[in-house]
């Protein structure tokens, strides 16, 4: 605004006349007294005269001022490189935090990390402030309705898509909708996702019998459509009308649009069914979500059996920290790196590999006209997946020393040997499902990404500290589940990735400064651990107060977590 107002003044037809002082000075100069002026005074005189006589200079004044401020603030910055043939050669300096310089920072800080690795002050033993935790308890009542359920209005069929936790979201919302419209829920069909490529069905991942039995007093659930109903649709489930429901639809929409069709046809389906129910719904509907997610959904027996062994092994390997360990959800798989459109230190080879990966999984999406990929901007905005190196530096700065047992939940890490090496260097007691379970134990799960993710989910659930690095359904559900398990406190570290981008872009940072920043980030995660759900928030991440009660108000002291 100031720039425009100044420009407007400069265009005025009433331009100021030349100063009498300078006219008087010229007359004095002509009388011979000007010989006493120095060369510097003459230069100043000529410059000021030009400013007042040339209105064009006044037009540039606001622009010069703004440019100077931008340069001072760092928004537009240049590095002078050299003088070549009398010409100054300059290059635009990348904005702070836009370049991957973490390996250089690690080289600078590693000697200090290594020196402090004495195991005497491991943050794992004192990371959470116990005074403010253990306030909430689960209060999901599985036996609210003792009376027989009313006659069903028809059969409700949904198709769950995506990975493990997106499927979980669809299942829980389907239970809530079925209860809302008094429908009989058919065990959800799992869609074969092009990215996850897992052909598992419901009973391969979840305990089907337990699911049906837990919900029996609230929602009728059947494994499949009865023969007489299926015959009405020529034994072809695809002939059942597929209702198109907008994302985040309200309960009112289901009562006014879906229920009449259900009563008319006796069966309806919604495929795909993902994010089709609003977060803010009546407490009775939220109660069904709570019951489905935290009580009814338990992993199938083969998954549960192996997962329990893996958790027990992590406890035993963490004997130096009283059985406590850190779990990290590391999203540095090739597909995630490609989707993020971020650049690391692989040069042209990395760019070529990422182009191929993007085309393989998202054909043409990243080559659409008008789409601009800005890796630097993504990094500054905190959208780049943290590398194993960055996660390790962050944890070491927070006070987790080399004696800490770390479990890494991940798919196939991009260039594993290169990127995992520094994390193992910082945390020698590092485990994955491939090191914690034998090849024979994992054989039945290979090629089934959702079942493997279920193993990771369980080991992360029981860790003392869970570190999320990239968002997504996995950490959202796990954070909420950990709140449900740990008295309302998530015990989860959610890094400030924008802040990290700036710190990792400074190879000259001092170890003491880096540690101070990391401890502040850890304290912030501790404070945010007991958040309650806001109207726009997800119950699956924030189970208080819908699924949990204050201890003094807890309705059921014996509610326990069921996997």
PDB file of N, CA, C and O in Angstrom, residues 136-192:
ATOM      1  N   UNK A 136      -7.322 -40.084  31.537  1.00  0.00           N
ATOM      2  CA  UNK A 136      -8.470 -40.630  30.808  1.00  0.00           C
ATOM      3  C   UNK A 136      -8.474 -42.162  30.831  1.00  0.00           C
ATOM      4  O   UNK A 136      -7.420 -42.793  30.879  1.00  0.00           O
ATOM      5  N   UNK A 137      -9.690 -42.713  30.776  1.00  0.00           N
ATOM      6  CA  UNK A 137      -9.846 -44.164  30.657  1.00  0.00           C
ATOM      7  C   UNK A 137     -10.886 -44.483  29.593  1.00  0.00           C
ATOM      8  O   UNK A 137     -11.842 -43.724  29.400  1.00  0.00           O
ATOM      9  N   UNK A 138     -10.711 -45.619  28.886  1.00  0.00           N
ATOM     10  CA  UNK A 138     -11.731 -46.020  27.907  1.00  0.00           C
ATOM     11  C   UNK A 138     -13.081 -46.203  28.594  1.00  0.00           C
ATOM     12  O   UNK A 138     -13.155 -46.720  29.708  1.00  0.00           O
ATOM     13  N   UNK A 139     -14.134 -45.762  27.949  1.00  0.00           N
ATOM     14  CA  UNK A 139     -15.471 -45.978  28.503  1.00  0.00           C
ATOM     15  C   UNK A 139     -16.425 -46.419  27.396  1.00  0.00           C
ATOM     16  O   UNK A 139     -17.562 -45.960  27.319  1.00  0.00           O
ATOM     17  N   UNK A 140     -15.928 -47.285  26.520  1.00  0.00           N
ATOM     18  CA  UNK A 140     -16.770 -47.861  25.478  1.00  0.00           C
ATOM     19  C   UNK A 140     -17.536 -49.031  26.085  1.00  0.00           C
ATOM     20  O   UNK A 140     -16.934 -49.984  26.583  1.00  0.00           O
ATOM     21  N   UNK A 141     -18.842 -48.954  26.068  1.00  0.00           N
ATOM     22  CA  UNK A 141     -19.671 -50.011  26.641  1.00  0.00           C
ATOM     23  C   UNK A 141     -20.218 -50.884  25.521  1.00  0.00           C
ATOM     24  O   UNK A 141     -21.001 -50.430  24.692  1.00  0.00           O
ATOM     25  N   UNK A 142     -19.794 -52.128  25.495  1.00  0.00           N
ATOM     26  CA  UNK A 142     -20.228 -53.045  24.429  1.00  0.00           C
ATOM     27  C   UNK A 142     -21.651 -53.552  24.639  1.00  0.00           C
ATOM     28  O   UNK A 142     -22.233 -54.159  23.754  1.00  0.00           O
ATOM     29  N   UNK A 143     -22.205 -53.319  25.818  1.00  0.00           N
ATOM     30  CA  UNK A 143     -23.509 -53.904  26.137  1.00  0.00           C
ATOM     31  C   UNK A 143     -24.560 -52.831  26.446  1.00  0.00           C
ATOM     32  O   UNK A 143     -25.390 -52.982  27.339  1.00  0.00           O
ATOM     33  N   UNK A 144     -24.508 -51.725  25.712  1.00  0.00           N
ATOM     34  CA  UNK A 144     -25.465 -50.649  25.942  1.00  0.00           C
ATOM     35  C   UNK A 144     -26.884 -51.144  25.703  1.00  0.00           C
ATOM     36  O   UNK A 144     -27.796 -50.898  26.479  1.00  0.00           O
ATOM     37  N   UNK A 145     -27.078 -51.847  24.595  1.00  0.00           N
ATOM     38  CA  UNK A 145     -28.420 -52.300  24.226  1.00  0.00           C
ATOM     39  C   UNK A 145     -28.616 -53.748  24.640  1.00  0.00           C
ATOM     40  O   UNK A 145     -28.023 -54.656  24.075  1.00  0.00           O
ATOM     41  N   UNK A 146     -29.450 -53.996  25.647  1.00  0.00           N
ATOM     42  CA  UNK A 146     -29.744 -55.357  26.089  1.00  0.00           C
ATOM     43  C   UNK A 146     -30.934 -55.940  25.322  1.00  0.00           C
ATOM     44  O   UNK A 146     -31.075 -57.148  25.205  1.00  0.00           O
ATOM     45  N   UNK A 147     -31.784 -55.056  24.803  1.00  0.00           N
ATOM     46  CA  UNK A 147     -32.979 -55.520  24.092  1.00  0.00           C
ATOM     47  C   UNK A 147     -32.607 -56.032  22.705  1.00  0.00           C
ATOM     48  O   UNK A 147     -31.553 -55.708  22.159  1.00  0.00           O
ATOM     49  N   UNK A 148     -33.495 -56.820  22.140  1.00  0.00           N
ATOM     50  CA  UNK A 148     -33.265 -57.355  20.796  1.00  0.00           C
ATOM     51  C   UNK A 148     -33.305 -56.217  19.784  1.00  0.00           C
ATOM     52  O   UNK A 148     -34.116 -55.294  19.888  1.00  0.00           O
ATOM     53  N   UNK A 149     -32.405 -56.274  18.822  1.00  0.00           N
ATOM     54  CA  UNK A 149     -32.350 -55.227  17.805  1.00  0.00           C
ATOM     55  C   UNK A 149     -33.631 -55.222  16.977  1.00  0.00           C
ATOM     56  O   UNK A 149     -34.218 -56.282  16.718  1.00  0.00           O
ATOM     57  N   UNK A 150     -34.093 -54.037  16.544  1.00  0.00           N
ATOM     58  CA  UNK A 150     -35.298 -53.978  15.700  1.00  0.00           C
ATOM     59  C   UNK A 150     -35.055 -54.652  14.354  1.00  0.00           C
ATOM     60  O   UNK A 150     -33.910 -54.895  13.958  1.00  0.00           O
ATOM     61  N   UNK A 151     -36.125 -54.934  13.672  1.00  0.00           N
ATOM     62  CA  UNK A 151     -36.029 -55.587  12.369  1.00  0.00           C
ATOM     63  C   UNK A 151     -35.220 -54.721  11.403  1.00  0.00           C
ATOM     64  O   UNK A 151     -35.420 -53.514  11.309  1.00  0.00           O
ATOM     65  N   UNK A 152     -34.322 -55.364  10.684  1.00  0.00           N
ATOM     66  CA  UNK A 152     -33.422 -54.654   9.777  1.00  0.00           C
ATOM     67  C   UNK A 152     -34.177 -54.052   8.590  1.00  0.00           C
ATOM     68  O   UNK A 152     -35.137 -54.636   8.077  1.00  0.00           O
ATOM     69  N   UNK A 153     -33.703 -52.882   8.152  1.00  0.00           N
ATOM     70  CA  UNK A 153     -34.281 -52.228   6.974  1.00  0.00           C
ATOM     71  C   UNK A 153     -33.711 -52.769   5.663  1.00  0.00           C
ATOM     72  O   UNK A 153     -34.185 -52.387   4.589  1.00  0.00           O
ATOM     73  N   UNK A 154     -32.675 -53.602   5.749  1.00  0.00           N
ATOM     74  CA  UNK A 154     -32.075 -54.149   4.539  1.00  0.00           C
ATOM     75  C   UNK A 154     -30.586 -54.382   4.736  1.00  0.00           C
ATOM     76  O   UNK A 154     -30.048 -54.218   5.844  1.00  0.00           O
ATOM     77  N   UNK A 155     -29.920 -54.742   3.666  1.00  0.00           N
ATOM     78  CA  UNK A 155     -28.496 -55.089   3.732  1.00  0.00           C
ATOM     79  C   UNK A 155     -27.641 -53.946   3.178  1.00  0.00           C
ATOM     80  O   UNK A 155     -27.934 -53.397   2.115  1.00  0.00           O
ATOM     81  N   UNK A 156     -26.565 -53.665   3.921  1.00  0.00           N
ATOM     82  CA  UNK A 156     -25.665 -52.566   3.565  1.00  0.00           C
ATOM     83  C   UNK A 156     -24.311 -53.156   3.188  1.00  0.00           C
ATOM     84  O   UNK A 156     -23.659 -53.835   3.986  1.00  0.00           O
ATOM     85  N   UNK A 157     -23.897 -52.889   1.952  1.00  0.00           N
ATOM     86  CA  UNK A 157     -22.665 -53.465   1.414  1.00  0.00           C
ATOM     87  C   UNK A 157     -21.705 -52.328   1.066  1.00  0.00           C
ATOM     88  O   UNK A 157     -22.094 -51.367   0.391  1.00  0.00           O
ATOM     89  N   UNK A 158     -20.478 -52.440   1.541  1.00  0.00           N
ATOM     90  CA  UNK A 158     -19.482 -51.412   1.178  1.00  0.00           C
ATOM     91  C   UNK A 158     -18.224 -52.081   0.638  1.00  0.00           C
ATOM     92  O   UNK A 158     -17.956 -53.256   0.899  1.00  0.00           O
ATOM     93  N   UNK A 159     -17.463 -51.305  -0.105  1.00  0.00           N
ATOM     94  CA  UNK A 159     -16.172 -51.758  -0.633  1.00  0.00           C
ATOM     95  C   UNK A 159     -15.096 -50.868  -0.053  1.00  0.00           C
ATOM     96  O   UNK A 159     -15.098 -49.654  -0.288  1.00  0.00           O
ATOM     97  N   UNK A 160     -14.194 -51.445   0.731  1.00  0.00           N
ATOM     98  CA  UNK A 160     -13.114 -50.696   1.367  1.00  0.00           C
ATOM     99  C   UNK A 160     -11.887 -50.709   0.462  1.00  0.00           C
ATOM    100  O   UNK A 160     -11.459 -51.767   0.001  1.00  0.00           O
ATOM    101  N   UNK A 161     -11.334 -49.533   0.220  1.00  0.00           N
ATOM    102  CA  UNK A 161     -10.159 -49.457  -0.652  1.00  0.00           C
ATOM    103  C   UNK A 161      -8.962 -48.921   0.120  1.00  0.00           C
ATOM    104  O   UNK A 161      -9.062 -48.535   1.266  1.00  0.00           O
ATOM    105  N   UNK A 162      -7.798 -48.913  -0.526  1.00  0.00           N
ATOM    106  CA  UNK A 162      -6.581 -48.405   0.094  1.00  0.00           C
ATOM    107  C   UNK A 162      -5.837 -49.454   0.883  1.00  0.00           C
ATOM    108  O   UNK A 162      -6.052 -50.658   0.729  1.00  0.00           O
ATOM    109  N   UNK A 163      -4.954 -48.973   1.767  1.00  0.00           N
ATOM    110  CA  UNK A 163      -4.150 -49.861   2.583  1.00  0.00           C
ATOM    111  C   UNK A 163      -4.842 -50.227   3.882  1.00  0.00           C
ATOM    112  O   UNK A 163      -6.040 -49.976   4.068  1.00  0.00           O
ATOM    113  N   UNK A 164      -4.097 -50.813   4.808  1.00  0.00           N
ATOM    114  CA  UNK A 164      -4.642 -51.358   6.040  1.00  0.00           C
ATOM    115  C   UNK A 164      -5.526 -50.375   6.788  1.00  0.00           C
ATOM    116  O   UNK A 164      -6.665 -50.682   7.151  1.00  0.00           O
ATOM    117  N   UNK A 165      -5.037 -49.172   7.031  1.00  0.00           N
ATOM    118  CA  UNK A 165      -5.767 -48.251   7.889  1.00  0.00           C
ATOM    119  C   UNK A 165      -6.826 -47.450   7.148  1.00  0.00           C
ATOM    120  O   UNK A 165      -7.771 -46.968   7.776  1.00  0.00           O
ATOM    121  N   UNK A 166      -6.712 -47.326   5.846  1.00  0.00           N
ATOM    122  CA  UNK A 166      -7.816 -46.756   5.080  1.00  0.00           C
ATOM    123  C   UNK A 166      -8.978 -47.746   5.056  1.00  0.00           C
ATOM    124  O   UNK A 166     -10.145 -47.362   5.120  1.00  0.00           O
ATOM    125  N   UNK A 167      -8.646 -49.020   4.969  1.00  0.00           N
ATOM    126  CA  UNK A 167      -9.675 -50.057   5.073  1.00  0.00           C
ATOM    127  C   UNK A 167     -10.323 -50.009   6.457  1.00  0.00           C
ATOM    128  O   UNK A 167     -11.546 -50.138   6.589  1.00  0.00           O
ATOM    129  N   UNK A 168      -9.520 -49.825   7.471  1.00  0.00           N
ATOM    130  CA  UNK A 168     -10.025 -49.742   8.846  1.00  0.00           C
ATOM    131  C   UNK A 168     -11.008 -48.576   8.981  1.00  0.00           C
ATOM    132  O   UNK A 168     -12.070 -48.706   9.611  1.00  0.00           O
ATOM    133  N   UNK A 169     -10.651 -47.448   8.402  1.00  0.00           N
ATOM    134  CA  UNK A 169     -11.531 -46.280   8.418  1.00  0.00           C
ATOM    135  C   UNK A 169     -12.874 -46.600   7.771  1.00  0.00           C
ATOM    136  O   UNK A 169     -13.943 -46.271   8.310  1.00  0.00           O
ATOM    137  N   UNK A 170     -12.837 -47.238   6.609  1.00  0.00           N
ATOM    138  CA  UNK A 170     -14.069 -47.581   5.891  1.00  0.00           C
ATOM    139  C   UNK A 170     -14.936 -48.535   6.713  1.00  0.00           C
ATOM    140  O   UNK A 170     -16.160 -48.385   6.769  1.00  0.00           O
ATOM    141  N   UNK A 171     -14.305 -49.514   7.352  1.00  0.00           N
ATOM    142  CA  UNK A 171     -15.051 -50.499   8.140  1.00  0.00           C
ATOM    143  C   UNK A 171     -15.781 -49.821   9.305  1.00  0.00           C
ATOM    144  O   UNK A 171     -16.980 -50.041   9.533  1.00  0.00           O
ATOM    145  N   UNK A 172     -15.054 -48.986  10.048  1.00  0.00           N
ATOM    146  CA  UNK A 172     -15.650 -48.349  11.227  1.00  0.00           C
ATOM    147  C   UNK A 172     -16.769 -47.389  10.838  1.00  0.00           C
ATOM    148  O   UNK A 172     -17.816 -47.335  11.504  1.00  0.00           O
ATOM    149  N   UNK A 173     -16.580 -46.633   9.764  1.00  0.00           N
ATOM    150  CA  UNK A 173     -17.636 -45.733   9.303  1.00  0.00           C
ATOM    151  C   UNK A 173     -18.841 -46.514   8.804  1.00  0.00           C
ATOM    152  O   UNK A 173     -19.990 -46.088   8.963  1.00  0.00           O
ATOM    153  N   UNK A 174     -18.596 -47.673   8.198  1.00  0.00           N
ATOM    154  CA  UNK A 174     -19.699 -48.510   7.716  1.00  0.00           C
ATOM    155  C   UNK A 174     -20.527 -49.034   8.883  1.00  0.00           C
ATOM    156  O   UNK A 174     -21.762 -49.106   8.808  1.00  0.00           O
ATOM    157  N   UNK A 175     -19.860 -49.403   9.976  1.00  0.00           N
ATOM    158  CA  UNK A 175     -20.581 -49.842  11.174  1.00  0.00           C
ATOM    159  C   UNK A 175     -21.469 -48.713  11.688  1.00  0.00           C
ATOM    160  O   UNK A 175     -22.643 -48.923  12.037  1.00  0.00           O
ATOM    161  N   UNK A 176     -20.927 -47.498  11.707  1.00  0.00           N
ATOM    162  CA  UNK A 176     -21.690 -46.350  12.188  1.00  0.00           C
ATOM    163  C   UNK A 176     -22.906 -46.074  11.304  1.00  0.00           C
ATOM    164  O   UNK A 176     -24.000 -45.810  11.809  1.00  0.00           O
ATOM    165  N   UNK A 177     -22.726 -46.131   9.993  1.00  0.00           N
ATOM    166  CA  UNK A 177     -23.836 -45.883   9.072  1.00  0.00           C
ATOM    167  C   UNK A 177     -24.884 -46.986   9.184  1.00  0.00           C
ATOM    168  O   UNK A 177     -26.098 -46.718   9.181  1.00  0.00           O
ATOM    169  N   UNK A 178     -24.440 -48.236   9.290  1.00  0.00           N
ATOM    170  CA  UNK A 178     -25.385 -49.353   9.423  1.00  0.00           C
ATOM    171  C   UNK A 178     -26.244 -49.189  10.668  1.00  0.00           C
ATOM    172  O   UNK A 178     -27.461 -49.433  10.648  1.00  0.00           O
ATOM    173  N   UNK A 179     -25.625 -48.760  11.769  1.00  0.00           N
ATOM    174  CA  UNK A 179     -26.392 -48.531  12.978  1.00  0.00           C
ATOM    175  C   UNK A 179     -27.358 -47.363  12.827  1.00  0.00           C
ATOM    176  O   UNK A 179     -28.485 -47.403  13.325  1.00  0.00           O
ATOM    177  N   UNK A 180     -26.916 -46.331  12.135  1.00  0.00           N
ATOM    178  CA  UNK A 180     -27.739 -45.140  11.928  1.00  0.00           C
ATOM    179  C   UNK A 180     -29.017 -45.451  11.152  1.00  0.00           C
ATOM    180  O   UNK A 180     -30.102 -44.988  11.515  1.00  0.00           O
ATOM    181  N   UNK A 181     -28.901 -46.234  10.069  1.00  0.00           N
ATOM    182  CA  UNK A 181     -30.066 -46.520   9.214  1.00  0.00           C
ATOM    183  C   UNK A 181     -30.684 -47.877   9.537  1.00  0.00           C
ATOM    184  O   UNK A 181     -31.550 -48.364   8.806  1.00  0.00           O
ATOM    185  N   UNK A 182     -30.222 -48.504  10.633  1.00  0.00           N
ATOM    186  CA  UNK A 182     -30.734 -49.814  11.055  1.00  0.00           C
ATOM    187  C   UNK A 182     -30.648 -50.835   9.921  1.00  0.00           C
ATOM    188  O   UNK A 182     -31.628 -51.462   9.535  1.00  0.00           O
ATOM    189  N   UNK A 183     -29.435 -50.980   9.384  1.00  0.00           N
ATOM    190  CA  UNK A 183     -29.198 -51.945   8.311  1.00  0.00           C
ATOM    191  C   UNK A 183     -28.368 -53.106   8.839  1.00  0.00           C
ATOM    192  O   UNK A 183     -27.696 -53.004   9.872  1.00  0.00           O
ATOM    193  N   UNK A 184     -28.414 -54.210   8.118  1.00  0.00           N
ATOM    194  CA  UNK A 184     -27.540 -55.346   8.395  1.00  0.00           C
ATOM    195  C   UNK A 184     -26.279 -55.171   7.551  1.00  0.00           C
ATOM    196  O   UNK A 184     -26.350 -55.089   6.324  1.00  0.00           O
ATOM    197  N   UNK A 185     -25.151 -55.091   8.216  1.00  0.00           N
ATOM    198  CA  UNK A 185     -23.895 -54.867   7.517  1.00  0.00           C
ATOM    199  C   UNK A 185     -23.322 -56.190   7.020  1.00  0.00           C
ATOM    200  O   UNK A 185     -23.167 -57.142   7.786  1.00  0.00           O
ATOM    201  N   UNK A 186     -22.999 -56.223   5.741  1.00  0.00           N
ATOM    202  CA  UNK A 186     -22.298 -57.374   5.165  1.00  0.00           C
ATOM    203  C   UNK A 186     -20.802 -57.139   5.356  1.00  0.00           C
ATOM    204  O   UNK A 186     -20.314 -56.014   5.164  1.00  0.00           O
ATOM    205  N   UNK A 187     -20.084 -58.186   5.780  1.00  0.00           N
ATOM    206  CA  UNK A 187     -18.626 -58.047   5.964  1.00  0.00           C
ATOM    207  C   UNK A 187     -18.037 -57.344   4.742  1.00  0.00           C
ATOM    208  O   UNK A 187     -18.232 -57.776   3.594  1.00  0.00           O
ATOM    209  N   UNK A 188     -17.319 -56.215   4.956  1.00  0.00           N
ATOM    210  CA  UNK A 188     -16.836 -55.399   3.842  1.00  0.00           C
ATOM    211  C   UNK A 188     -15.965 -56.159   2.845  1.00  0.00           C
ATOM    212  O   UNK A 188     -15.185 -57.049   3.213  1.00  0.00           O
ATOM    213  N   UNK A 189     -16.116 -55.781   1.591  1.00  0.00           N
ATOM    214  CA  UNK A 189     -15.301 -56.316   0.493  1.00  0.00           C
ATOM    215  C   UNK A 189     -14.065 -55.431   0.370  1.00  0.00           C
ATOM    216  O   UNK A 189     -14.158 -54.209   0.403  1.00  0.00           O
ATOM    217  N   UNK A 190     -12.901 -56.036   0.208  1.00  0.00           N
ATOM    218  CA  UNK A 190     -11.663 -55.276   0.069  1.00  0.00           C
ATOM    219  C   UNK A 190     -11.295 -55.154  -1.403  1.00  0.00           C
ATOM    220  O   UNK A 190     -11.139 -56.155  -2.107  1.00  0.00           O
ATOM    221  N   UNK A 191     -11.144 -53.915  -1.840  1.00  0.00           N
ATOM    222  CA  UNK A 191     -10.767 -53.636  -3.226  1.00  0.00           C
ATOM    223  C   UNK A 191      -9.262 -53.804  -3.397  1.00  0.00           C
ATOM    224  O   UNK A 191      -8.475 -53.384  -2.548  1.00  0.00           O
ATOM    225  N   UNK A 192      -8.844 -54.407  -4.504  1.00  0.00           N
ATOM    226  CA  UNK A 192      -7.412 -54.581  -4.784  1.00  0.00           C
ATOM    227  C   UNK A 192      -6.830 -53.244  -5.227  1.00  0.00           C
ATOM    228  O   UNK A 192      -7.128 -52.746  -6.305  1.00  0.00           O
TER     229      UNK A 192
END
